[in-house]
CSV table of C-alpha atoms in Angstrom, one decimal:
chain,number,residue,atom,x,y,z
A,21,UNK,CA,163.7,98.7,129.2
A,22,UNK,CA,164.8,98.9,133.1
A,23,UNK,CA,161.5,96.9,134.1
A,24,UNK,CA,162.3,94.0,131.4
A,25,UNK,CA,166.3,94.1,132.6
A,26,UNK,CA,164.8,93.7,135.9
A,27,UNK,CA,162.2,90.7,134.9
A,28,UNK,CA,165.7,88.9,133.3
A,29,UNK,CA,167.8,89.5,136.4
A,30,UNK,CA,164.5,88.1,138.6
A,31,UNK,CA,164.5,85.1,136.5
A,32,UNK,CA,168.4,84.4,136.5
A,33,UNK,CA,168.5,85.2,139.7
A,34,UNK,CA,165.5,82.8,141.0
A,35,UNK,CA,167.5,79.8,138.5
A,36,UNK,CA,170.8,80.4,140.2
A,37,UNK,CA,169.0,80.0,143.5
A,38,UNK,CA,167.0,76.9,142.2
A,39,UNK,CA,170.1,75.7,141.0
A,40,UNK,CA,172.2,75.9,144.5
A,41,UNK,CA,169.3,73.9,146.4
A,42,UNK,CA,168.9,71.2,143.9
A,43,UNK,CA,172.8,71.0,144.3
A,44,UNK,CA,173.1,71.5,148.0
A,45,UNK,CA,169.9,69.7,148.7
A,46,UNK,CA,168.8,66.7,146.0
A,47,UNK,CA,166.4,64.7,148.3
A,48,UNK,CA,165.3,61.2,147.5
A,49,UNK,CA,161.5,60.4,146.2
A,50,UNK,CA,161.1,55.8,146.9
A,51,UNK,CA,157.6,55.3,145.9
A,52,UNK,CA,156.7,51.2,146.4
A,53,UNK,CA,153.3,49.9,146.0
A,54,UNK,CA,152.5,45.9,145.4
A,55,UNK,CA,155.3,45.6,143.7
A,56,UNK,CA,155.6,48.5,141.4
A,57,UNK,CA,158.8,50.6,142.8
A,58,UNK,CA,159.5,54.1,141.8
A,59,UNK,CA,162.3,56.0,142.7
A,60,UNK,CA,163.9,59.4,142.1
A,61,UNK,CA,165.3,62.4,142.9
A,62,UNK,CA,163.4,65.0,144.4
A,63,UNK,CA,163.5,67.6,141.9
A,64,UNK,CA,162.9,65.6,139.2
A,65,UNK,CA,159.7,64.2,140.7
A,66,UNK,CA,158.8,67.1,141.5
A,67,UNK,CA,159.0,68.4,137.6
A,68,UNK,CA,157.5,65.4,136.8
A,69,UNK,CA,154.0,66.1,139.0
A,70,UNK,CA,154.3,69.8,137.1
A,71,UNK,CA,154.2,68.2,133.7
A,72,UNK,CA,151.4,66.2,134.7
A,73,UNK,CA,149.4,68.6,136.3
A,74,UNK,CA,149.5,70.9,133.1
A,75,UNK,CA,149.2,67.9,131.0
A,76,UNK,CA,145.2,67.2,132.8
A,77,UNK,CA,144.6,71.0,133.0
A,78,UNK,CA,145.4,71.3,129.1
A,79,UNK,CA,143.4,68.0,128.6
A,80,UNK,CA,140.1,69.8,130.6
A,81,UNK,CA,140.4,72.8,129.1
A,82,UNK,CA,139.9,71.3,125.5
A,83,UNK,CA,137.1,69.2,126.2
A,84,UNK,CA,135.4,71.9,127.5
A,85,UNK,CA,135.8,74.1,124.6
A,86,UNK,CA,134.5,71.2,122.2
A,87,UNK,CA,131.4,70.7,124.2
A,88,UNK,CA,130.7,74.7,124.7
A,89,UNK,CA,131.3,75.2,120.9
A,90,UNK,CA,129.5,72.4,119.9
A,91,UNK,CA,132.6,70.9,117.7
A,92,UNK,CA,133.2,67.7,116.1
A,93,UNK,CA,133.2,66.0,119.9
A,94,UNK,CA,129.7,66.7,120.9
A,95,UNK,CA,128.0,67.6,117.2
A,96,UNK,CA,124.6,67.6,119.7
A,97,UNK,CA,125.2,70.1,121.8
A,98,UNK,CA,122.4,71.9,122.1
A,99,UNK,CA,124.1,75.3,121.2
A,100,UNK,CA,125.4,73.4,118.0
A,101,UNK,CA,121.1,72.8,117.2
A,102,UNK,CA,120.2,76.1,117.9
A,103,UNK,CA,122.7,77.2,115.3
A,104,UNK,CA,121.6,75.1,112.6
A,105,UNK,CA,117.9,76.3,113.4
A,106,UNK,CA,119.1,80.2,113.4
A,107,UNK,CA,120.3,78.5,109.7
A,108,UNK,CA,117.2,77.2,108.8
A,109,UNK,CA,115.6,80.1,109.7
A,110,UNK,CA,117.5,82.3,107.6
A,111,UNK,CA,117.8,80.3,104.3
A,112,UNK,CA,113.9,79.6,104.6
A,113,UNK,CA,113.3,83.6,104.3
A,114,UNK,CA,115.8,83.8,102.0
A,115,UNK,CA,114.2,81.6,99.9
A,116,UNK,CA,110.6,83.0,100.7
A,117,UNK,CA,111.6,86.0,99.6
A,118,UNK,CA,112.9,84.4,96.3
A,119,UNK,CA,109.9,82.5,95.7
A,120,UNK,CA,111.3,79.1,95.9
A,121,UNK,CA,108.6,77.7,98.1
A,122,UNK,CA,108.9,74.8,98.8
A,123,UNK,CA,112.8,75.4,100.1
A,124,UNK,CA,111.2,78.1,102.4
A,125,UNK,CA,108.1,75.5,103.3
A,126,UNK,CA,110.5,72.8,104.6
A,127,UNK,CA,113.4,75.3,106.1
A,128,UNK,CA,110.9,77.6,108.0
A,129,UNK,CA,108.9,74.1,109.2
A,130,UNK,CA,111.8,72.8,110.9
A,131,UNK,CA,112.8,76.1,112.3
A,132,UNK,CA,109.7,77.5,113.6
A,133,UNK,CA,108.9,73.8,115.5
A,134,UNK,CA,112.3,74.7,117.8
A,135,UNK,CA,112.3,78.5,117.6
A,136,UNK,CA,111.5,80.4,121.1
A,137,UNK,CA,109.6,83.4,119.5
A,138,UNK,CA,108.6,81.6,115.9
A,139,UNK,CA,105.4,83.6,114.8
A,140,UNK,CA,107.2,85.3,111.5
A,141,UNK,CA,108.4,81.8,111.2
A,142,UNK,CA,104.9,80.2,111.3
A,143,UNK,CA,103.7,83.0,109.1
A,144,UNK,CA,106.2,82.5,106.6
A,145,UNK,CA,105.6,78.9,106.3
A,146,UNK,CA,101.6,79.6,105.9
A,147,UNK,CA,102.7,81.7,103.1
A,148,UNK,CA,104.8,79.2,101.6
A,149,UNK,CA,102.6,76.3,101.8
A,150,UNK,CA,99.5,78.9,100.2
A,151,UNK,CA,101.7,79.4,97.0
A,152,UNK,CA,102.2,75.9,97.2
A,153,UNK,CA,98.0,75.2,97.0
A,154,UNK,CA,98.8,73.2,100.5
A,155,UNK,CA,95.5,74.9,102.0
A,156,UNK,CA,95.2,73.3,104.8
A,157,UNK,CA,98.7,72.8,105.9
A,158,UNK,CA,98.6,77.2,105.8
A,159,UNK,CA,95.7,77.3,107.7
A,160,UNK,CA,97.3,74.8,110.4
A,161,UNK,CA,100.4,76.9,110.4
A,162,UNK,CA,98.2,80.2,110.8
A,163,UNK,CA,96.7,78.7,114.1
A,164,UNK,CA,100.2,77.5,115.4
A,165,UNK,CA,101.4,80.8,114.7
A,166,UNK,CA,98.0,82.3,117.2
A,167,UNK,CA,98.8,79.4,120.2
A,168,UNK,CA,102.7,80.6,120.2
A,169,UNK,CA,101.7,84.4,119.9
A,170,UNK,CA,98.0,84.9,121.9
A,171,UNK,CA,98.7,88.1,121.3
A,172,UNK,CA,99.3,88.4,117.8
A,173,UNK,CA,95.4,88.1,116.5
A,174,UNK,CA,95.5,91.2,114.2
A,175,UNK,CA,98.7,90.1,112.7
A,176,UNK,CA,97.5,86.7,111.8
A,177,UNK,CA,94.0,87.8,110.8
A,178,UNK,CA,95.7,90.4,108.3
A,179,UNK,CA,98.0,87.3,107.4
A,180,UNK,CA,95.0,85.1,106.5
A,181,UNK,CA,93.1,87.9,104.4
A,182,UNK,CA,96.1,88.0,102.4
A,183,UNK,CA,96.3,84.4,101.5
A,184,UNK,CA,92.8,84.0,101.5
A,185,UNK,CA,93.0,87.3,98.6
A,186,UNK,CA,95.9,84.8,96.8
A,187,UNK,CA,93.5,81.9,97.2
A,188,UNK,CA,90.6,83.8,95.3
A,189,UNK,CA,88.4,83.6,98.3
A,190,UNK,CA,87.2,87.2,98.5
A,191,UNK,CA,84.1,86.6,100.3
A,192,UNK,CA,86.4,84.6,103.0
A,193,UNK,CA,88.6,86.9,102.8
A,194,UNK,CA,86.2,89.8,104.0
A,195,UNK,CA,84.8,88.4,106.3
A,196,UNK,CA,88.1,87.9,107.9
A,197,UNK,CA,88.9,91.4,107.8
A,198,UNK,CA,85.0,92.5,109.1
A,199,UNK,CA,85.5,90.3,111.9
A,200,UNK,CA,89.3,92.3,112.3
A,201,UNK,CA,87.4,95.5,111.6
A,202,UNK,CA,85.0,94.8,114.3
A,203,UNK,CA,88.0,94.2,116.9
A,204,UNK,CA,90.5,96.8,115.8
A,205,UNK,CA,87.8,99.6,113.7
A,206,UNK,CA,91.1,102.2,113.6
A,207,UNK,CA,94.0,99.9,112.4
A,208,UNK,CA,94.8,101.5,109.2
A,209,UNK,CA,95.7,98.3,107.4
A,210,UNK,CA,92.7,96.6,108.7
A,211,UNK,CA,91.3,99.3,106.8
A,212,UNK,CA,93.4,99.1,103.7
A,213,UNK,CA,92.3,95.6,103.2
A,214,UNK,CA,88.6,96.3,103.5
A,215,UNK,CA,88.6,99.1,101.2
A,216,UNK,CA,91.0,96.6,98.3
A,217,UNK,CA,88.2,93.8,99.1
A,218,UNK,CA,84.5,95.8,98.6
A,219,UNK,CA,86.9,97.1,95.6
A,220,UNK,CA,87.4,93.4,94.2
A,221,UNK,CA,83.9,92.7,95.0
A,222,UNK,CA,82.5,95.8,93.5
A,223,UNK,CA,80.2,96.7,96.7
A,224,UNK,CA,79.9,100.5,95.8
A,225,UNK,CA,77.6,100.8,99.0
A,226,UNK,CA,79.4,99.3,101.7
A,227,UNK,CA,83.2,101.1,100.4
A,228,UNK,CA,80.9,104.7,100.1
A,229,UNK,CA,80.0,104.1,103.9
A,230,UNK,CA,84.2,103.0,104.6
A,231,UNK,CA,85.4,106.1,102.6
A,232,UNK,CA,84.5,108.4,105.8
A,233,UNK,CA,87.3,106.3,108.2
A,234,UNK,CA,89.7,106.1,105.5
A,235,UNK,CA,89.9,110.2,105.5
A,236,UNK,CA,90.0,110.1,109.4
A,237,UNK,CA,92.8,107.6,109.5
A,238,UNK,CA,94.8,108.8,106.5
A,239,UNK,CA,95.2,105.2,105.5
A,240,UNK,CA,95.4,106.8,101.8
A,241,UNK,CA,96.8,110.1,100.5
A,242,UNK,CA,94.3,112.8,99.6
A,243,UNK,CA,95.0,112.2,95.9
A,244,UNK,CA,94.1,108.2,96.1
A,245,UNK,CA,91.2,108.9,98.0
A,246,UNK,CA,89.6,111.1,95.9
A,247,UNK,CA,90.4,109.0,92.5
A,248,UNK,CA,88.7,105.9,95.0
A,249,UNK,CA,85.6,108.1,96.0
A,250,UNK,CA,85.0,109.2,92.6
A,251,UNK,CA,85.3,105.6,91.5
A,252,UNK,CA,82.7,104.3,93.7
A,253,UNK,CA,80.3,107.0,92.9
A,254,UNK,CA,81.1,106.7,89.1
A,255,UNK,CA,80.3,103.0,89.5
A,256,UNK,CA,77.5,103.3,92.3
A,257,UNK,CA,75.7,105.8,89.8
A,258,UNK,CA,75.8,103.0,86.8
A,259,UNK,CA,74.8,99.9,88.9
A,260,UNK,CA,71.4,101.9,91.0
A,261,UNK,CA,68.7,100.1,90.8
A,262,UNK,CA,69.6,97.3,88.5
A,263,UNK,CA,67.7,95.0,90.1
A,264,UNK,CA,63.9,96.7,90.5
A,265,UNK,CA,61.3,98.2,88.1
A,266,UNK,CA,61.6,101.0,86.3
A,267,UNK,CA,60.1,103.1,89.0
A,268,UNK,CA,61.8,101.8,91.7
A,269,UNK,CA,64.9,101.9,90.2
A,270,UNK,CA,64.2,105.6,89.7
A,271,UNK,CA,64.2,105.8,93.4
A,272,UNK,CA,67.1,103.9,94.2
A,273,UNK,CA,69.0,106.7,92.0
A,274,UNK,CA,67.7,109.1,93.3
A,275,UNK,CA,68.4,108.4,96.9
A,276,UNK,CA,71.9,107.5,96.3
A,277,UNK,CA,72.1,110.4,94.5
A,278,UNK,CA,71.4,112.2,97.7
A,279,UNK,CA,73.8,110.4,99.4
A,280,UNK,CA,77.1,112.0,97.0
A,281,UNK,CA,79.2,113.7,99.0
A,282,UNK,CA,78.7,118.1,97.6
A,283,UNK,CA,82.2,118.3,96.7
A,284,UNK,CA,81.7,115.9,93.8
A,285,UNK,CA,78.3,116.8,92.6
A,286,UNK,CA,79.9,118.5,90.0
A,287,UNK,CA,82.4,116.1,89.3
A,288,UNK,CA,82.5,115.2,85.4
A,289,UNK,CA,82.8,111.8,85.7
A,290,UNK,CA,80.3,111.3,88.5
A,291,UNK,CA,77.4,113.8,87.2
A,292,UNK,CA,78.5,111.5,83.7
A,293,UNK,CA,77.3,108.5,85.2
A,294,UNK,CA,74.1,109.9,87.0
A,295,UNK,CA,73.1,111.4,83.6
A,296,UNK,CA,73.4,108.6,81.5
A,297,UNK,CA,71.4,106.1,84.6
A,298,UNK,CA,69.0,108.8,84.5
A,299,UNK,CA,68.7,108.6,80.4
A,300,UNK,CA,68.5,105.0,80.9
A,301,UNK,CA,66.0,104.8,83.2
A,302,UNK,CA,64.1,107.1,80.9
A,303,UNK,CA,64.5,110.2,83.6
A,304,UNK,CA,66.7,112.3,80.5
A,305,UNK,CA,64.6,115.5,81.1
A,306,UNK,CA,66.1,115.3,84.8
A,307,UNK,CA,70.0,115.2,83.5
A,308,UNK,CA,69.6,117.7,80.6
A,309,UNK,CA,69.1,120.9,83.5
A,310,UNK,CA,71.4,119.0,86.1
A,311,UNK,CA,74.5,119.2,82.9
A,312,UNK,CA,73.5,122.9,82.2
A,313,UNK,CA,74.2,123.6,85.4
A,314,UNK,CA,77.3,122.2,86.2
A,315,UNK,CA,78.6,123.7,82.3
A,316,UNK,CA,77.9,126.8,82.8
A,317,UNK,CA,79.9,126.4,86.0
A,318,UNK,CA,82.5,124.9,84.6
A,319,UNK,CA,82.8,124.2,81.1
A,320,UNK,CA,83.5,120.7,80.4
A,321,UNK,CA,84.0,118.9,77.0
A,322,UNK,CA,82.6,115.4,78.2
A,323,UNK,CA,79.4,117.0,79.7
A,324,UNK,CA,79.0,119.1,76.7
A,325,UNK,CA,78.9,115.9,74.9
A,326,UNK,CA,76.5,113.8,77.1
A,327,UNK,CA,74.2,117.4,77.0
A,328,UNK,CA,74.1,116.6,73.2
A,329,UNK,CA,73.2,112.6,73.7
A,330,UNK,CA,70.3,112.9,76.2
A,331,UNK,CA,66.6,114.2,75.1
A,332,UNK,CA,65.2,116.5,77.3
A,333,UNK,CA,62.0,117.7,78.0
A,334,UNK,CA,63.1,121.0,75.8
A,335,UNK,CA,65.0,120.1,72.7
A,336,UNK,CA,64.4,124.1,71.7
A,337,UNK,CA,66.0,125.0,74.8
A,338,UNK,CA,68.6,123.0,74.9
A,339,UNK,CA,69.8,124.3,71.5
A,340,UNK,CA,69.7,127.8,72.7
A,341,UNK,CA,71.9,126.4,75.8
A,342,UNK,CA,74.4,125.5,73.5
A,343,UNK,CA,74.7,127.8,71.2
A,344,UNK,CA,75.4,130.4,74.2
A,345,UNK,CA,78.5,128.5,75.1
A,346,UNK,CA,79.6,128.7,71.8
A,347,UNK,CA,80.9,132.6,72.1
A,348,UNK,CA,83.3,131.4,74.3
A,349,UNK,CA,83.9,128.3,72.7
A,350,UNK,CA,83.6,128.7,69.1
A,351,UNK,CA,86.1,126.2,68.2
A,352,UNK,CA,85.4,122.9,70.1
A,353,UNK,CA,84.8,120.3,67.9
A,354,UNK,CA,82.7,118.7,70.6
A,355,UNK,CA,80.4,121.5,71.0
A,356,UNK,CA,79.8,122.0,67.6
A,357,UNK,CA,78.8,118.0,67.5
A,358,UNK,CA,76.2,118.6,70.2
A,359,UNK,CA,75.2,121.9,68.4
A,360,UNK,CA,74.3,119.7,65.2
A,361,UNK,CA,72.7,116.9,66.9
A,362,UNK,CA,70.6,119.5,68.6
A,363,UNK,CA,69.7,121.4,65.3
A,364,UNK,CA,68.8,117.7,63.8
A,365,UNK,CA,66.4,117.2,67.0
A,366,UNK,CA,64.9,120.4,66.4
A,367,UNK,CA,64.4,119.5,62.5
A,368,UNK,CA,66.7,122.3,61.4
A,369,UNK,CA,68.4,120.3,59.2
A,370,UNK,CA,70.8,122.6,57.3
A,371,UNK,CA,72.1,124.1,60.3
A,372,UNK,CA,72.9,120.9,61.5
A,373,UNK,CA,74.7,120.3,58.7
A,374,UNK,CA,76.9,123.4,59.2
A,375,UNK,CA,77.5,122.3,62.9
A,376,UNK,CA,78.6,118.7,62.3
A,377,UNK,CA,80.9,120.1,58.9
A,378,UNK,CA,82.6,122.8,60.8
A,379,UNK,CA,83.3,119.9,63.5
A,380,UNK,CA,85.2,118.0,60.9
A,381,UNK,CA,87.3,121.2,60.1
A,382,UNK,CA,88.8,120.5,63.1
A,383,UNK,CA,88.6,117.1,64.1
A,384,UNK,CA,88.1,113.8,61.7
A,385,UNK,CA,86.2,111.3,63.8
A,386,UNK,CA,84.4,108.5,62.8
A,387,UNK,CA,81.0,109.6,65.0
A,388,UNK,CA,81.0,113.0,63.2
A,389,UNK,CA,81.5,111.4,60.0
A,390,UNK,CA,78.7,108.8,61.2
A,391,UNK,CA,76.2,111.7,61.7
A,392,UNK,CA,76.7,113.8,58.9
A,393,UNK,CA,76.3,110.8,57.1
A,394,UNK,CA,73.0,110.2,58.3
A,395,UNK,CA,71.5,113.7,58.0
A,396,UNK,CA,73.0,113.6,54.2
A,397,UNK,CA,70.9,110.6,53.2
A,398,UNK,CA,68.0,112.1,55.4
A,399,UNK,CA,68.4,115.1,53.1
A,400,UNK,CA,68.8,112.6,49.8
A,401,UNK,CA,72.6,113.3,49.6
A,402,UNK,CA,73.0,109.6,48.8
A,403,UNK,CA,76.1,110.2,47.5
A,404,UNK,CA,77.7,112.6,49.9
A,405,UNK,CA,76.5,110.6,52.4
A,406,UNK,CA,77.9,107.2,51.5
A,407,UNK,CA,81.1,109.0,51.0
A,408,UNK,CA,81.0,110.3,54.7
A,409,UNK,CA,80.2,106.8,55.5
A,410,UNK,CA,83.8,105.5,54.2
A,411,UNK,CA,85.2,107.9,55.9
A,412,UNK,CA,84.2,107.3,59.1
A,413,UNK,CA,84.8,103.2,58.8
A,414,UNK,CA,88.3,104.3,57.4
A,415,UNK,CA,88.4,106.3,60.6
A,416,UNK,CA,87.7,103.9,63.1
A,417,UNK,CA,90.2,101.4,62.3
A,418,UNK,CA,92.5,103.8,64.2
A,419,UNK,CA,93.1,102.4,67.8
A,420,UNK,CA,91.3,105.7,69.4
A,421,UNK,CA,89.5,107.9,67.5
A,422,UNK,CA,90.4,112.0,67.9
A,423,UNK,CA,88.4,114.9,69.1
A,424,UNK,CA,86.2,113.1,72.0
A,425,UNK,CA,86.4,113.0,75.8
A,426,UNK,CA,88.6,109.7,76.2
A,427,UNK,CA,87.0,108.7,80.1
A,428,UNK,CA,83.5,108.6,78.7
A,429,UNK,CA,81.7,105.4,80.1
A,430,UNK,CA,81.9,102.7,77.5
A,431,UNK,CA,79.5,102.3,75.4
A,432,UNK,CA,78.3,106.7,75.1
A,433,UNK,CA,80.4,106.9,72.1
């Protein structure tokens, strides 16, 4: 309060002051030049030069604002561009990310041409103009995005494998990331895209020798790894030796048998798949012991199945295999299956009736049905036997019959 009293009494007092020199003291201002004459009294002039000074100091400070802002009196200004390509750039992701590519193709293209750091730019675009089928236009963009980054090779190489993947170029596409692989073996998503590619192109070998650096580099959980090793063994098992003789073929299984990591030896699904190569390849007598093995160990409806499918050397023996398990297991409806197709090898023909009828007491199937059926007319059950055959059609119309191991390999059932 005292220091605004004493701001008002400065004021009046400097007026007053004003006041008694303008009135003690007017002075006279004659301005003449070629004939224009001006003439005035001092103070007024004086007020005069003031309004005209802060008229051209207003005037300056405006058009300096316009031009820094880039306004409506310098729309060029080169602040005003790089705003409208910070626009660009941000509706061409936006729209990138909402798949309207060819908004994103021609709002990243004009940003990323004036953009001081563009490679996401340039990437975007490539992945624009690749869902657009604009190839080469990608591929340019990819290469624009390696001479404004040098440095960026990995990211652009992982880039192109993608589109190439989107393209349907697989083989491209992995030699891409083996060239990437070769320059940067640790990079986990170098890695991740190698293992998706041998996937795609089913190359069981080359992804068995890649599983090893996935586990040291923990580019996939434990869980995912071991559903993708036991994968490529299940598959590797089914496809050895497709391509040789009998005998050869014989020893490509059994070298890449050798080759399968202990821990999953025992592995249903993989020991599955080496059984049924090895009964394809007409080897049976060397699954039969090999799925003794691993039940006793572990009992296992699937392989208890498959030990029932494949003729061994010792049909006998195998019998008495089985029916040992069944103290433990007396009511698995897929033992007792194997137990009756056993009984049927060996020729004992009414305890292989008793097997496959006490399977049905606790599981209608269609492939029980199918092979008491056959041992009834075998017996001259006609009758019976055509009656067990309605069944089982009647059965299979279901969309998955019951009672059987549902990861068997197509085509065991």
């Amino acid at each position: 309060m005292n220091r605004l009293f004493l701001i008002a009494l400065a004021v009046v007092s400097a007026a007053a002051l004003l006041g008694l020199l303008v009135s003690e003291h007017p002075g006279y201002v004659l301005v003449s030049y070629r004939g224009f004459l001006y003439e005035a009294g001092l103070w007024s002039t004086l007020v005069l030069v003031l309004l005209v000074m802060l008229v051209l100091h207003s005037l300056r400070l405006v058009l300096r604002g316009a031009t820094a802002s880039g306004g409506l009196i310098n729309p060029w200004s080169s602040r005003h561009r790089a705003r409208r390509m910070d626009q660009a750039a941000r509706l061409g992701l936006v729209d990138l990310a909402e798949g309207r590519w060819q908004e994103a193709l021609r709002h990243l293209r004009r940003a990323a041409a004036a953009d001081r750091q563009p490679l996401a730019l340039y990437l975007g675009a490539a992945r624009a103009a690749n869902e657009l089928g604009q190839y080469e236009e990608s591929d340019a963009f990819l290469e624009q995005a390696l001479a404004a980054e040098p440095r960026a090779g990995i990211a652009v190489g992982l880039a192109r494998t993608r589109l190439l993947i989107d393209r349907g170029q697989l083989q491209e596409a992995l030699q891409t990331i083996r060239a990437l692989h070769a320059e940067q073996p640790q990079h986990p998503q170098v890695l991740k895209l190698e293992q998706r590619l041998l996937f795609e192109l089913r190359d069981w070998d080359a992804l068995a020798r890649l599983i090893p650096e996935l586990r040291r580099r923990h580019v996939l959980d434990d869980a995912a790894l071991r559903r993708l090793e036991r994968g490529v063994w299940v598959n590797a098992m089914g496809l050895a030796g497709d391509d040789a003789s009998s005998t050869a073929a014989l020893s490509a299984l059994h070298a890449r048998w050798k080759r399968v990591p202990s821990s999953l030896r025992h592995d249903p699904e993989v020991l599955a798949s080496y059984a049924l190569r090895l009964d394809a390849l007409g080897a049976g007598r060397e699954a039969t012991p090999l799925l003794a093995e691993a039940i006793h160990q572990h009992y296992q409806p699937a392989l208890v199945y498959l030990y029932g499918k494949i003729q061994g050397a010792d049909s006998s023996r195998q019998l008495r295999e089985a029916e040992a398990w069944l103290k433990q297991h007396p009511a698995d409806p897929v033992l007792l299956l194997t137990l009756g197709r056993l009984s049927a090898a060996n020729r004992l023909w009414g305890k292989a009736r008793d097997y496959f009828e006490a399977s049905l007491g606790f599981v209608r199937n269609p492939e029980i049905c199918a092979e008491l059926a056959h041992l009834l007319q075998q017996m001259g059950e006609t009758e019976e036997s055509n009656r067990m055959f309605r069944e089982g059609l009647e059965l299979s119309s279901a969309q998955r019959p019951a009672g059987l191991p549902a990861w068997l390999p197509a085509g065991v059932h």
